[in-house]
Amino acid sequence: MTTGTQSPMPAARRLEGRVAVVTGAARGIGRGIAARLAAEGAHVVVADIDAAGAAQVAAGLGGGALAVRVDIADAASVAALAAAVEARFGRCEILVNNAAILDALSVDAMTFETYRRVIDINQDGAIRVTLALLPLVRRGGQGRRILNIASIQGMRGARDSLAYATAKGAIVNFTRSLACDLADDGIVVNALAPGFIDTDMAQLPDGSGHEHETDWFRDIYLKYGRIPLRRAGLPDDIAGPAFFLCSDDARYVTGQILLVDGGVSATF
Ligand code: NAI
């Protein structure tokens, strides 16, 4: 297998001194992105509804990392996040809107209330955080970036994922339109759309393990190559492309959706 998970090159501290807020960074993809940004020299704000998890991650990052408990579905909580970032740093160069939940409900199983809950976190939550932190991003120095974590489910329809896919589709066009609005401010806005990534979100609802460990996943996605690279991704596979979109090298990239999915979207 030539597509393994070799360690990335050591970080070169290309984000030295920049302030990066990452929502949902207590675990999974957000934690991977937070670790990479910190390794590149950023002061990372680990923002998550899981206060204990956020504190643990921040303690492991060093470099002036700050843990803040936030519920991105709650306006007062998001305002408190912005106030905490302002009090500690007075600015923010990088905002990564990563926090989300999975519903996995079909149209018949879904109620309007369960739909609204997913929209409130996955769609409105990212927008709420962006609006609250935008004044601090505008005040930032070199390399101001907003990165939204979308999904391949925001690019295509998906069975049993009505609310989640709807929210992620909105994040895709929020990204494009925000990029246009903020271009004159020199703020670059992009989204990253992961494929199947091995995190807690991929746990089966009955707790019997990861979706990626099931026979049907192995058959369709691995054996028959529906994922051309024939493995589920890891948070580190997302952290590198996320770092690129947050780096100076992405200065002429805006309003784009980068699919990081092992090639799923290249096949049919
Ligand atoms: P995860 O479930 O492992 O982590 C999500 C984090 O968000 C957790 O730390 C959780 O506490 C936090 N969170 C949840 N609700 C919150 C709220 N209301 N306020 C603040 N924090 C909250 O999920 P994972 O897999 O790391 O997902 C990260 C992002 O990547 C999400 O936007 C997800 O939709 C996206 N994604 C994940 C894929 C996967 O296969 N794991 C595939 C495509 C996209």
PDB file of C-alpha atoms and ligand atoms in Angstrom:
ATOM      1  CA  MET A   1       0.000   0.000   0.000  1.00  0.00           C
ATOM      2  CA  THR A   2       1.523   3.321  -1.055  1.00  0.00           C
ATOM      3  CA  THR A   3      -1.099   5.525   0.501  1.00  0.00           C
ATOM      4  CA  GLY A   4      -0.306   5.058   4.171  1.00  0.00           C
ATOM      5  CA  THR A   5      -0.112   7.535   6.960  1.00  0.00           C
ATOM      6  CA  GLN A   6       3.520   8.566   6.952  1.00  0.00           C
ATOM      7  CA  SER A   7       4.377  11.293   9.450  1.00  0.00           C
ATOM      8  CA  PRO A   8       4.269  14.804   8.012  1.00  0.00           C
ATOM      9  CA  MET A   9       7.403  16.954   7.735  1.00  0.00           C
ATOM     10  CA  PRO A  10       8.246  18.722  11.002  1.00  0.00           C
ATOM     11  CA  ALA A  11       6.398  22.023  11.328  1.00  0.00           C
ATOM     12  CA  ALA A  12       8.375  25.129  10.369  1.00  0.00           C
ATOM     13  CA  ARG A  13       6.506  27.584  12.615  1.00  0.00           C
ATOM     14  CA  ARG A  14       5.034  29.478   9.697  1.00  0.00           C
ATOM     15  CA  LEU A  15       2.205  30.884  11.851  1.00  0.00           C
ATOM     16  CA  GLU A  16       4.425  32.245  14.622  1.00  0.00           C
ATOM     17  CA  GLY A  17       2.498  34.523  16.969  1.00  0.00           C
ATOM     18  CA  ARG A  18      -0.811  34.362  15.099  1.00  0.00           C
ATOM     19  CA  VAL A  19      -3.989  33.807  17.116  1.00  0.00           C
ATOM     20  CA  ALA A  20      -6.117  30.884  15.918  1.00  0.00           C
ATOM     21  CA  VAL A  21      -9.571  30.028  17.278  1.00  0.00           C
ATOM     22  CA  VAL A  22     -10.648  26.448  16.514  1.00  0.00           C
ATOM     23  CA  THR A  23     -14.175  25.400  17.507  1.00  0.00           C
ATOM     24  CA  GLY A  24     -14.816  21.764  18.357  1.00  0.00           C
ATOM     25  CA  ALA A  25     -11.112  21.299  19.089  1.00  0.00           C
ATOM     26  CA  ALA A  26     -11.492  19.047  22.154  1.00  0.00           C
ATOM     27  CA  ARG A  27     -11.239  15.956  19.962  1.00  0.00           C
ATOM     28  CA  GLY A  28     -11.208  14.564  16.443  1.00  0.00           C
ATOM     29  CA  ILE A  29     -10.512  16.715  13.415  1.00  0.00           C
ATOM     30  CA  GLY A  30     -10.587  19.966  15.412  1.00  0.00           C
ATOM     31  CA  ARG A  31      -7.959  18.657  17.807  1.00  0.00           C
ATOM     32  CA  GLY A  32      -5.793  17.613  14.857  1.00  0.00           C
ATOM     33  CA  ILE A  33      -6.070  21.058  13.277  1.00  0.00           C
ATOM     34  CA  ALA A  34      -5.392  22.793  16.609  1.00  0.00           C
ATOM     35  CA  ALA A  35      -2.265  20.692  17.138  1.00  0.00           C
ATOM     36  CA  ARG A  36      -0.942  21.494  13.663  1.00  0.00           C
ATOM     37  CA  LEU A  37      -1.586  25.242  13.991  1.00  0.00           C
ATOM     38  CA  ALA A  38       0.100  25.243  17.418  1.00  0.00           C
ATOM     39  CA  ALA A  39       3.089  23.329  16.024  1.00  0.00           C
ATOM     40  CA  GLU A  40       3.376  26.070  13.397  1.00  0.00           C
ATOM     41  CA  GLY A  41       3.667  28.663  16.178  1.00  0.00           C
ATOM     42  CA  ALA A  42       0.071  29.893  16.530  1.00  0.00           C
ATOM     43  CA  HIS A  43      -1.521  30.730  19.882  1.00  0.00           C
ATOM     44  CA  VAL A  44      -4.525  28.405  19.692  1.00  0.00           C
ATOM     45  CA  VAL A  45      -7.872  28.950  21.387  1.00  0.00           C
ATOM     46  CA  VAL A  46      -9.399  25.508  21.936  1.00  0.00           C
ATOM     47  CA  ALA A  47     -13.132  26.282  21.933  1.00  0.00           C
ATOM     48  CA  ASP A  48     -15.532  23.439  22.684  1.00  0.00           C
ATOM     49  CA  ILE A  49     -18.721  22.590  24.539  1.00  0.00           C
ATOM     50  CA  ASP A  50     -16.634  19.938  26.333  1.00  0.00           C
ATOM     51  CA  ALA A  51     -14.776  22.129  28.837  1.00  0.00           C
ATOM     52  CA  ALA A  52     -12.677  19.335  30.341  1.00  0.00           C
ATOM     53  CA  GLY A  53     -11.641  18.022  26.928  1.00  0.00           C
ATOM     54  CA  ALA A  54     -10.761  21.525  25.734  1.00  0.00           C
ATOM     55  CA  ALA A  55      -8.642  22.160  28.840  1.00  0.00           C
ATOM     56  CA  GLN A  56      -6.788  18.884  28.340  1.00  0.00           C
ATOM     57  CA  VAL A  57      -6.048  19.638  24.683  1.00  0.00           C
ATOM     58  CA  ALA A  58      -4.933  23.215  25.435  1.00  0.00           C
ATOM     59  CA  ALA A  59      -2.616  21.993  28.200  1.00  0.00           C
ATOM     60  CA  GLY A  60      -0.977  19.624  25.726  1.00  0.00           C
ATOM     61  CA  LEU A  61      -0.475  22.285  23.066  1.00  0.00           C
ATOM     62  CA  GLY A  62       1.552  24.831  25.013  1.00  0.00           C
ATOM     63  CA  GLY A  63       2.476  28.045  23.201  1.00  0.00           C
ATOM     64  CA  GLY A  64      -0.058  30.176  25.048  1.00  0.00           C
ATOM     65  CA  ALA A  65      -3.000  27.939  24.143  1.00  0.00           C
ATOM     66  CA  LEU A  66      -6.269  28.901  25.804  1.00  0.00           C
ATOM     67  CA  ALA A  67      -9.266  26.655  26.494  1.00  0.00           C
ATOM     68  CA  VAL A  68     -12.723  28.213  26.349  1.00  0.00           C
ATOM     69  CA  ARG A  69     -16.011  26.406  26.878  1.00  0.00           C
ATOM     70  CA  VAL A  70     -18.488  27.482  24.207  1.00  0.00           C
ATOM     71  CA  ASP A  71     -21.827  26.240  22.944  1.00  0.00           C
ATOM     72  CA  ILE A  72     -21.941  27.555  19.393  1.00  0.00           C
ATOM     73  CA  ALA A  73     -25.746  27.168  19.412  1.00  0.00           C
ATOM     74  CA  ASP A  74     -25.981  29.747  22.186  1.00  0.00           C
ATOM     75  CA  ALA A  75     -25.510  33.442  21.348  1.00  0.00           C
ATOM     76  CA  ALA A  76     -24.468  34.444  24.887  1.00  0.00           C
ATOM     77  CA  SER A  77     -21.904  31.660  25.026  1.00  0.00           C
ATOM     78  CA  VAL A  78     -20.465  32.707  21.659  1.00  0.00           C
ATOM     79  CA  ALA A  79     -20.311  36.346  22.823  1.00  0.00           C
ATOM     80  CA  ALA A  80     -18.396  35.139  25.887  1.00  0.00           C
ATOM     81  CA  LEU A  81     -15.938  33.309  23.583  1.00  0.00           C
ATOM     82  CA  ALA A  82     -15.321  36.524  21.644  1.00  0.00           C
ATOM     83  CA  ALA A  83     -14.854  38.422  24.914  1.00  0.00           C
ATOM     84  CA  ALA A  84     -12.353  35.824  26.180  1.00  0.00           C
ATOM     85  CA  VAL A  85     -10.315  36.010  22.955  1.00  0.00           C
ATOM     86  CA  GLU A  86     -10.398  39.805  23.052  1.00  0.00           C
ATOM     87  CA  ALA A  87      -9.316  39.910  26.700  1.00  0.00           C
ATOM     88  CA  ARG A  88      -6.396  37.529  26.151  1.00  0.00           C
ATOM     89  CA  PHE A  89      -5.187  38.504  22.668  1.00  0.00           C
ATOM     90  CA  GLY A  90      -7.182  41.531  21.428  1.00  0.00           C
ATOM     91  CA  ARG A  91      -7.283  40.047  17.909  1.00  0.00           C
ATOM     92  CA  CYS A  92      -7.641  36.843  15.908  1.00  0.00           C
ATOM     93  CA  GLU A  93      -5.850  35.979  12.669  1.00  0.00           C
ATOM     94  CA  ILE A  94      -7.338  32.532  12.036  1.00  0.00           C
ATOM     95  CA  LEU A  95     -10.862  31.255  12.717  1.00  0.00           C
ATOM     96  CA  VAL A  96     -11.629  27.584  12.062  1.00  0.00           C
ATOM     97  CA  ASN A  97     -15.347  26.764  12.248  1.00  0.00           C
ATOM     98  CA  ASN A  98     -15.130  23.034  12.902  1.00  0.00           C
ATOM     99  CA  ALA A  99     -17.639  22.130  15.655  1.00  0.00           C
ATOM    100  CA  ALA A 100     -20.640  20.107  14.492  1.00  0.00           C
ATOM    101  CA  ILE A 101     -22.878  17.161  15.344  1.00  0.00           C
ATOM    102  CA  LEU A 102     -24.125  14.269  13.202  1.00  0.00           C
ATOM    103  CA  ASP A 103     -27.803  13.337  13.012  1.00  0.00           C
ATOM    104  CA  ALA A 104     -28.028  10.361  10.590  1.00  0.00           C
ATOM    105  CA  LEU A 105     -31.818  10.615  10.268  1.00  0.00           C
ATOM    106  CA  SER A 106     -33.901  10.021   7.136  1.00  0.00           C
ATOM    107  CA  VAL A 107     -36.834  12.224   6.227  1.00  0.00           C
ATOM    108  CA  ASP A 108     -39.258   9.837   7.959  1.00  0.00           C
ATOM    109  CA  ALA A 109     -37.265   9.616  11.186  1.00  0.00           C
ATOM    110  CA  MET A 110     -36.530  13.335  11.377  1.00  0.00           C
ATOM    111  CA  THR A 111     -38.773  15.836  13.136  1.00  0.00           C
ATOM    112  CA  PHE A 112     -38.638  19.570  12.609  1.00  0.00           C
ATOM    113  CA  GLU A 113     -37.107  19.863  16.104  1.00  0.00           C
ATOM    114  CA  THR A 114     -34.265  17.414  15.380  1.00  0.00           C
ATOM    115  CA  TYR A 115     -33.682  19.191  12.054  1.00  0.00           C
ATOM    116  CA  ARG A 116     -33.549  22.621  13.766  1.00  0.00           C
ATOM    117  CA  ARG A 117     -31.033  21.325  16.340  1.00  0.00           C
ATOM    118  CA  VAL A 118     -28.600  20.261  13.606  1.00  0.00           C
ATOM    119  CA  ILE A 119     -29.069  23.513  11.686  1.00  0.00           C
ATOM    120  CA  ASP A 120     -28.629  25.531  14.873  1.00  0.00           C
ATOM    121  CA  ILE A 121     -25.216  23.967  15.540  1.00  0.00           C
ATOM    122  CA  ASN A 122     -23.771  22.964  12.154  1.00  0.00           C
ATOM    123  CA  GLN A 123     -25.025  25.886  10.075  1.00  0.00           C
ATOM    124  CA  ASP A 124     -26.091  28.775  12.303  1.00  0.00           C
ATOM    125  CA  GLY A 125     -23.366  27.956  14.848  1.00  0.00           C
ATOM    126  CA  ALA A 126     -20.600  28.572  12.327  1.00  0.00           C
ATOM    127  CA  ILE A 127     -22.273  31.779  11.166  1.00  0.00           C
ATOM    128  CA  ARG A 128     -22.882  32.921  14.765  1.00  0.00           C
ATOM    129  CA  VAL A 129     -19.207  32.411  15.660  1.00  0.00           C
ATOM    130  CA  THR A 130     -18.042  34.123  12.474  1.00  0.00           C
ATOM    131  CA  LEU A 131     -20.136  37.233  13.120  1.00  0.00           C
ATOM    132  CA  ALA A 132     -19.024  37.404  16.751  1.00  0.00           C
ATOM    133  CA  LEU A 133     -15.307  37.031  15.960  1.00  0.00           C
ATOM    134  CA  LEU A 134     -15.193  39.058  12.737  1.00  0.00           C
ATOM    135  CA  PRO A 135     -14.296  42.330  14.512  1.00  0.00           C
ATOM    136  CA  LEU A 136     -11.308  40.540  16.080  1.00  0.00           C
ATOM    137  CA  VAL A 137     -10.307  39.010  12.731  1.00  0.00           C
ATOM    138  CA  ARG A 138     -10.513  42.460  11.122  1.00  0.00           C
ATOM    139  CA  ARG A 139      -8.138  43.652  13.847  1.00  0.00           C
ATOM    140  CA  GLY A 140      -5.686  40.822  13.109  1.00  0.00           C
ATOM    141  CA  GLY A 141      -2.278  41.168  11.516  1.00  0.00           C
ATOM    142  CA  GLN A 142      -0.813  39.270   8.579  1.00  0.00           C
ATOM    143  CA  GLY A 143      -2.527  36.159   7.211  1.00  0.00           C
ATOM    144  CA  ARG A 144      -6.142  36.602   8.236  1.00  0.00           C
ATOM    145  CA  ARG A 145      -8.095  33.479   7.425  1.00  0.00           C
ATOM    146  CA  ILE A 146     -11.523  31.948   8.004  1.00  0.00           C
ATOM    147  CA  LEU A 147     -11.745  28.216   7.380  1.00  0.00           C
ATOM    148  CA  ASN A 148     -15.062  26.385   7.542  1.00  0.00           C
ATOM    149  CA  ILE A 149     -15.181  22.619   7.888  1.00  0.00           C
ATOM    150  CA  ALA A 150     -17.888  21.428   5.501  1.00  0.00           C
ATOM    151  CA  SER A 151     -18.238  17.811   4.309  1.00  0.00           C
ATOM    152  CA  ILE A 152     -18.524  15.805   1.122  1.00  0.00           C
ATOM    153  CA  GLN A 153     -22.170  15.624   2.233  1.00  0.00           C
ATOM    154  CA  GLY A 154     -22.371  19.361   1.557  1.00  0.00           C
ATOM    155  CA  MET A 155     -21.421  18.705  -2.075  1.00  0.00           C
ATOM    156  CA  ARG A 156     -23.779  15.778  -2.818  1.00  0.00           C
ATOM    157  CA  GLY A 157     -26.981  14.340  -1.415  1.00  0.00           C
ATOM    158  CA  ALA A 158     -26.759  11.543   1.116  1.00  0.00           C
ATOM    159  CA  ARG A 159     -29.250   8.991   2.411  1.00  0.00           C
ATOM    160  CA  ASP A 160     -30.255   9.311   6.102  1.00  0.00           C
ATOM    161  CA  SER A 161     -28.487  12.622   6.489  1.00  0.00           C
ATOM    162  CA  LEU A 162     -31.058  15.224   5.587  1.00  0.00           C
ATOM    163  CA  ALA A 163     -30.383  17.890   8.219  1.00  0.00           C
ATOM    164  CA  TYR A 164     -26.603  17.353   8.301  1.00  0.00           C
ATOM    165  CA  ALA A 165     -26.214  17.485   4.515  1.00  0.00           C
ATOM    166  CA  THR A 166     -28.508  20.523   4.288  1.00  0.00           C
ATOM    167  CA  ALA A 167     -26.432  22.377   6.881  1.00  0.00           C
ATOM    168  CA  LYS A 168     -23.138  21.465   5.213  1.00  0.00           C
ATOM    169  CA  GLY A 169     -24.493  22.595   1.833  1.00  0.00           C
ATOM    170  CA  ALA A 170     -25.274  25.947   3.418  1.00  0.00           C
ATOM    171  CA  ILE A 171     -21.758  26.152   4.833  1.00  0.00           C
ATOM    172  CA  VAL A 172     -20.387  25.676   1.312  1.00  0.00           C
ATOM    173  CA  ASN A 173     -22.237  28.675  -0.081  1.00  0.00           C
ATOM    174  CA  PHE A 174     -21.730  30.707   3.100  1.00  0.00           C
ATOM    175  CA  THR A 175     -18.017  30.225   2.459  1.00  0.00           C
ATOM    176  CA  ARG A 176     -18.200  31.422  -1.131  1.00  0.00           C
ATOM    177  CA  SER A 177     -20.328  34.480  -0.353  1.00  0.00           C
ATOM    178  CA  LEU A 178     -18.338  35.459   2.750  1.00  0.00           C
ATOM    179  CA  ALA A 179     -15.148  35.230   0.687  1.00  0.00           C
ATOM    180  CA  CYS A 180     -16.582  37.811  -1.704  1.00  0.00           C
ATOM    181  CA  ASP A 181     -17.675  40.116   1.117  1.00  0.00           C
ATOM    182  CA  LEU A 182     -14.346  39.980   2.959  1.00  0.00           C
ATOM    183  CA  ALA A 183     -12.001  40.099  -0.030  1.00  0.00           C
ATOM    184  CA  ASP A 184     -11.596  43.880   0.225  1.00  0.00           C
ATOM    185  CA  ASP A 185     -10.575  43.441   3.873  1.00  0.00           C
ATOM    186  CA  GLY A 186      -7.830  41.047   2.790  1.00  0.00           C
ATOM    187  CA  ILE A 187      -9.462  38.180   4.699  1.00  0.00           C
ATOM    188  CA  VAL A 188      -9.265  34.871   2.865  1.00  0.00           C
ATOM    189  CA  VAL A 189     -12.229  32.505   3.390  1.00  0.00           C
ATOM    190  CA  ASN A 190     -12.277  28.849   2.348  1.00  0.00           C
ATOM    191  CA  ALA A 191     -13.847  25.534   3.307  1.00  0.00           C
ATOM    192  CA  LEU A 192     -12.461  22.076   3.614  1.00  0.00           C
ATOM    193  CA  ALA A 193     -14.755  19.133   2.901  1.00  0.00           C
ATOM    194  CA  PRO A 194     -13.560  15.912   4.545  1.00  0.00           C
ATOM    195  CA  GLY A 195     -14.654  12.467   3.391  1.00  0.00           C
ATOM    196  CA  PHE A 196     -14.803   9.504   5.792  1.00  0.00           C
ATOM    197  CA  ILE A 197     -12.595  10.350   8.765  1.00  0.00           C
ATOM    198  CA  ASP A 198     -11.947   8.076  11.715  1.00  0.00           C
ATOM    199  CA  THR A 199     -13.252  10.088  14.691  1.00  0.00           C
ATOM    200  CA  ASP A 200     -15.909   9.737  17.376  1.00  0.00           C
ATOM    201  CA  MET A 201     -18.410  11.178  14.894  1.00  0.00           C
ATOM    202  CA  ALA A 202     -18.039   7.968  12.875  1.00  0.00           C
ATOM    203  CA  GLN A 203     -19.088   5.780  15.824  1.00  0.00           C
ATOM    204  CA  LEU A 204     -22.147   3.668  15.060  1.00  0.00           C
ATOM    205  CA  PRO A 205     -25.247   4.818  16.991  1.00  0.00           C
ATOM    206  CA  ASP A 206     -25.410   1.493  18.894  1.00  0.00           C
ATOM    207  CA  GLY A 207     -21.834   1.947  20.155  1.00  0.00           C
ATOM    208  CA  SER A 208     -20.635  -1.259  18.461  1.00  0.00           C
ATOM    209  CA  GLY A 209     -17.655   0.422  16.822  1.00  0.00           C
ATOM    210  CA  HIS A 210     -16.759   2.672  13.909  1.00  0.00           C
ATOM    211  CA  GLU A 211     -18.694   2.794  10.659  1.00  0.00           C
ATOM    212  CA  HIS A 212     -15.365   2.142   8.953  1.00  0.00           C
ATOM    213  CA  GLU A 213     -15.070  -1.264  10.637  1.00  0.00           C
ATOM    214  CA  THR A 214     -18.338  -2.654   9.262  1.00  0.00           C
ATOM    215  CA  ASP A 215     -18.407  -5.294   6.513  1.00  0.00           C
ATOM    216  CA  TRP A 216     -20.416  -3.095   4.160  1.00  0.00           C
ATOM    217  CA  PHE A 217     -17.917  -0.239   4.517  1.00  0.00           C
ATOM    218  CA  ARG A 218     -14.995  -2.592   3.895  1.00  0.00           C
ATOM    219  CA  ASP A 219     -16.742  -4.028   0.831  1.00  0.00           C
ATOM    220  CA  ILE A 220     -18.021  -0.903  -0.855  1.00  0.00           C
ATOM    221  CA  TYR A 221     -15.476   1.699   0.121  1.00  0.00           C
ATOM    222  CA  LEU A 222     -12.285  -0.298   0.483  1.00  0.00           C
ATOM    223  CA  LYS A 223     -12.540  -3.531  -1.538  1.00  0.00           C
ATOM    224  CA  TYR A 224     -14.376  -2.013  -4.509  1.00  0.00           C
ATOM    225  CA  GLY A 225     -12.438   1.222  -4.267  1.00  0.00           C
ATOM    226  CA  ARG A 226     -15.287   3.671  -3.693  1.00  0.00           C
ATOM    227  CA  ILE A 227     -12.553   5.390  -1.698  1.00  0.00           C
ATOM    228  CA  PRO A 228      -9.747   5.176  -4.279  1.00  0.00           C
ATOM    229  CA  LEU A 229      -7.080   5.469  -1.565  1.00  0.00           C
ATOM    230  CA  ARG A 230      -8.785   2.498   0.170  1.00  0.00           C
ATOM    231  CA  ARG A 231      -8.779   3.702   3.760  1.00  0.00           C
ATOM    232  CA  ALA A 232     -10.738   6.029   5.999  1.00  0.00           C
ATOM    233  CA  GLY A 233      -8.916   9.270   6.716  1.00  0.00           C
ATOM    234  CA  LEU A 234      -7.354  10.320  10.005  1.00  0.00           C
ATOM    235  CA  PRO A 235      -7.498  13.768  11.642  1.00  0.00           C
ATOM    236  CA  ASP A 236      -3.874  14.288  10.571  1.00  0.00           C
ATOM    237  CA  ASP A 237      -4.925  13.852   6.928  1.00  0.00           C
ATOM    238  CA  ILE A 238      -7.155  16.900   7.393  1.00  0.00           C
ATOM    239  CA  ALA A 239      -4.739  18.942   9.517  1.00  0.00           C
ATOM    240  CA  GLY A 240      -2.199  19.389   6.705  1.00  0.00           C
ATOM    241  CA  PRO A 241      -4.638  20.734   4.086  1.00  0.00           C
ATOM    242  CA  ALA A 242      -6.252  22.861   6.824  1.00  0.00           C
ATOM    243  CA  PHE A 243      -2.855  24.306   7.661  1.00  0.00           C
ATOM    244  CA  PHE A 244      -2.286  25.125   3.977  1.00  0.00           C
ATOM    245  CA  LEU A 245      -5.579  27.046   3.802  1.00  0.00           C
ATOM    246  CA  CYS A 246      -4.600  28.948   6.978  1.00  0.00           C
ATOM    247  CA  SER A 247      -1.089  29.714   5.748  1.00  0.00           C
ATOM    248  CA  ASP A 248       0.435  32.522   3.687  1.00  0.00           C
ATOM    249  CA  ASP A 249       0.642  30.093   0.753  1.00  0.00           C
ATOM    250  CA  ALA A 250      -3.168  30.326   0.439  1.00  0.00           C
ATOM    251  CA  ARG A 251      -3.098  34.107  -0.024  1.00  0.00           C
ATOM    252  CA  TYR A 252      -4.593  33.881  -3.566  1.00  0.00           C
ATOM    253  CA  VAL A 253      -7.073  31.112  -2.723  1.00  0.00           C
ATOM    254  CA  THR A 254     -10.491  32.303  -1.577  1.00  0.00           C
ATOM    255  CA  GLY A 255     -14.084  31.093  -1.775  1.00  0.00           C
ATOM    256  CA  GLN A 256     -12.895  27.551  -2.502  1.00  0.00           C
ATOM    257  CA  ILE A 257     -13.986  24.173  -1.204  1.00  0.00           C
ATOM    258  CA  LEU A 258     -11.097  21.740  -0.865  1.00  0.00           C
ATOM    259  CA  LEU A 259     -12.282  18.121  -0.811  1.00  0.00           C
ATOM    260  CA  VAL A 260     -10.026  15.925   1.306  1.00  0.00           C
ATOM    261  CA  ASP A 261     -11.703  12.567   0.856  1.00  0.00           C
ATOM    262  CA  GLY A 262      -9.217   9.972  -0.412  1.00  0.00           C
ATOM    263  CA  GLY A 263     -10.708  10.443  -3.878  1.00  0.00           C
ATOM    264  CA  VAL A 264     -14.369   9.576  -3.101  1.00  0.00           C
ATOM    265  CA  SER A 265     -15.639  12.557  -5.077  1.00  0.00           C
ATOM    266  CA  ALA A 266     -13.500  11.599  -8.076  1.00  0.00           C
ATOM    267  CA  THR A 267     -15.463   8.382  -8.633  1.00  0.00           C
ATOM    268  CA  PHE A 268     -19.099   7.447  -9.258  1.00  0.00           C
TER     269      PHE A 268
HETATM  270  P1  NAI B   1     -16.308  14.853  16.620  1.00  0.00           P
HETATM  271  O1  NAI B   1     -17.714  14.522  17.008  1.00  0.00           O
HETATM  272  O2  NAI B   1     -15.239  13.878  16.921  1.00  0.00           O
HETATM  273  O3  NAI B   1     -15.887  16.263  17.266  1.00  0.00           O
HETATM  274  C1  NAI B   1     -16.765  17.362  17.252  1.00  0.00           C
HETATM  275  C2  NAI B   1     -16.372  18.334  18.348  1.00  0.00           C
HETATM  276  O4  NAI B   1     -17.324  19.420  18.315  1.00  0.00           O
HETATM  277  C3  NAI B   1     -16.441  17.715  19.740  1.00  0.00           C
HETATM  278  O5  NAI B   1     -15.288  18.044  20.492  1.00  0.00           O
HETATM  279  C4  NAI B   1     -17.694  18.329  20.342  1.00  0.00           C
HETATM  280  O6  NAI B   1     -17.642  18.449  21.758  1.00  0.00           O
HETATM  281  C5  NAI B   1     -17.739  19.672  19.652  1.00  0.00           C
HETATM  282  N1  NAI B   1     -19.084  20.254  19.644  1.00  0.00           N
HETATM  283  C6  NAI B   1     -20.240  19.620  19.336  1.00  0.00           C
HETATM  284  N2  NAI B   1     -21.272  20.456  19.489  1.00  0.00           N
HETATM  285  C7  NAI B   1     -20.781  21.643  19.906  1.00  0.00           C
HETATM  286  C8  NAI B   1     -21.350  22.898  20.237  1.00  0.00           C
HETATM  287  N3  NAI B   1     -22.684  23.095  20.230  1.00  0.00           N
HETATM  288  N4  NAI B   1     -20.546  23.909  20.595  1.00  0.00           N
HETATM  289  C9  NAI B   1     -19.186  23.712  20.655  1.00  0.00           C
HETATM  290  N5  NAI B   1     -18.590  22.548  20.382  1.00  0.00           N
HETATM  291  C10 NAI B   1     -19.374  21.517  20.004  1.00  0.00           C
HETATM  292  O7  NAI B   1     -16.393  15.177  15.074  1.00  0.00           O
HETATM  293  P2  NAI B   1     -15.244  15.250  13.941  1.00  0.00           P
HETATM  294  O8  NAI B   1     -15.359  14.032  13.129  1.00  0.00           O
HETATM  295  O9  NAI B   1     -13.954  15.630  14.511  1.00  0.00           O
HETATM  296  O10 NAI B   1     -15.835  16.438  13.047  1.00  0.00           O
HETATM  297  C11 NAI B   1     -15.248  17.721  12.958  1.00  0.00           C
HETATM  298  C12 NAI B   1     -15.816  18.443  11.770  1.00  0.00           C
HETATM  299  O11 NAI B   1     -15.561  17.688  10.580  1.00  0.00           O
HETATM  300  C13 NAI B   1     -17.339  18.615  11.820  1.00  0.00           C
HETATM  301  O12 NAI B   1     -17.680  19.859  11.238  1.00  0.00           O
HETATM  302  C14 NAI B   1     -17.844  17.480  10.949  1.00  0.00           C
HETATM  303  O13 NAI B   1     -19.120  17.747  10.433  1.00  0.00           O
HETATM  304  C15 NAI B   1     -16.774  17.471   9.874  1.00  0.00           C
HETATM  305  N6  NAI B   1     -16.707  16.235   9.143  1.00  0.00           N
HETATM  306  C16 NAI B   1     -16.395  15.043   9.751  1.00  0.00           C
HETATM  307  C17 NAI B   1     -16.336  13.884   9.000  1.00  0.00           C
HETATM  308  C18 NAI B   1     -15.978  12.548   9.594  1.00  0.00           C
HETATM  309  O14 NAI B   1     -16.053  11.536   8.868  1.00  0.00           O
HETATM  310  N7  NAI B   1     -15.598  12.457  10.860  1.00  0.00           N
HETATM  311  C19 NAI B   1     -16.613  13.888   7.557  1.00  0.00           C
HETATM  312  C20 NAI B   1     -16.923  15.189   7.015  1.00  0.00           C
HETATM  313  C21 NAI B   1     -16.965  16.304   7.798  1.00  0.00           C
END
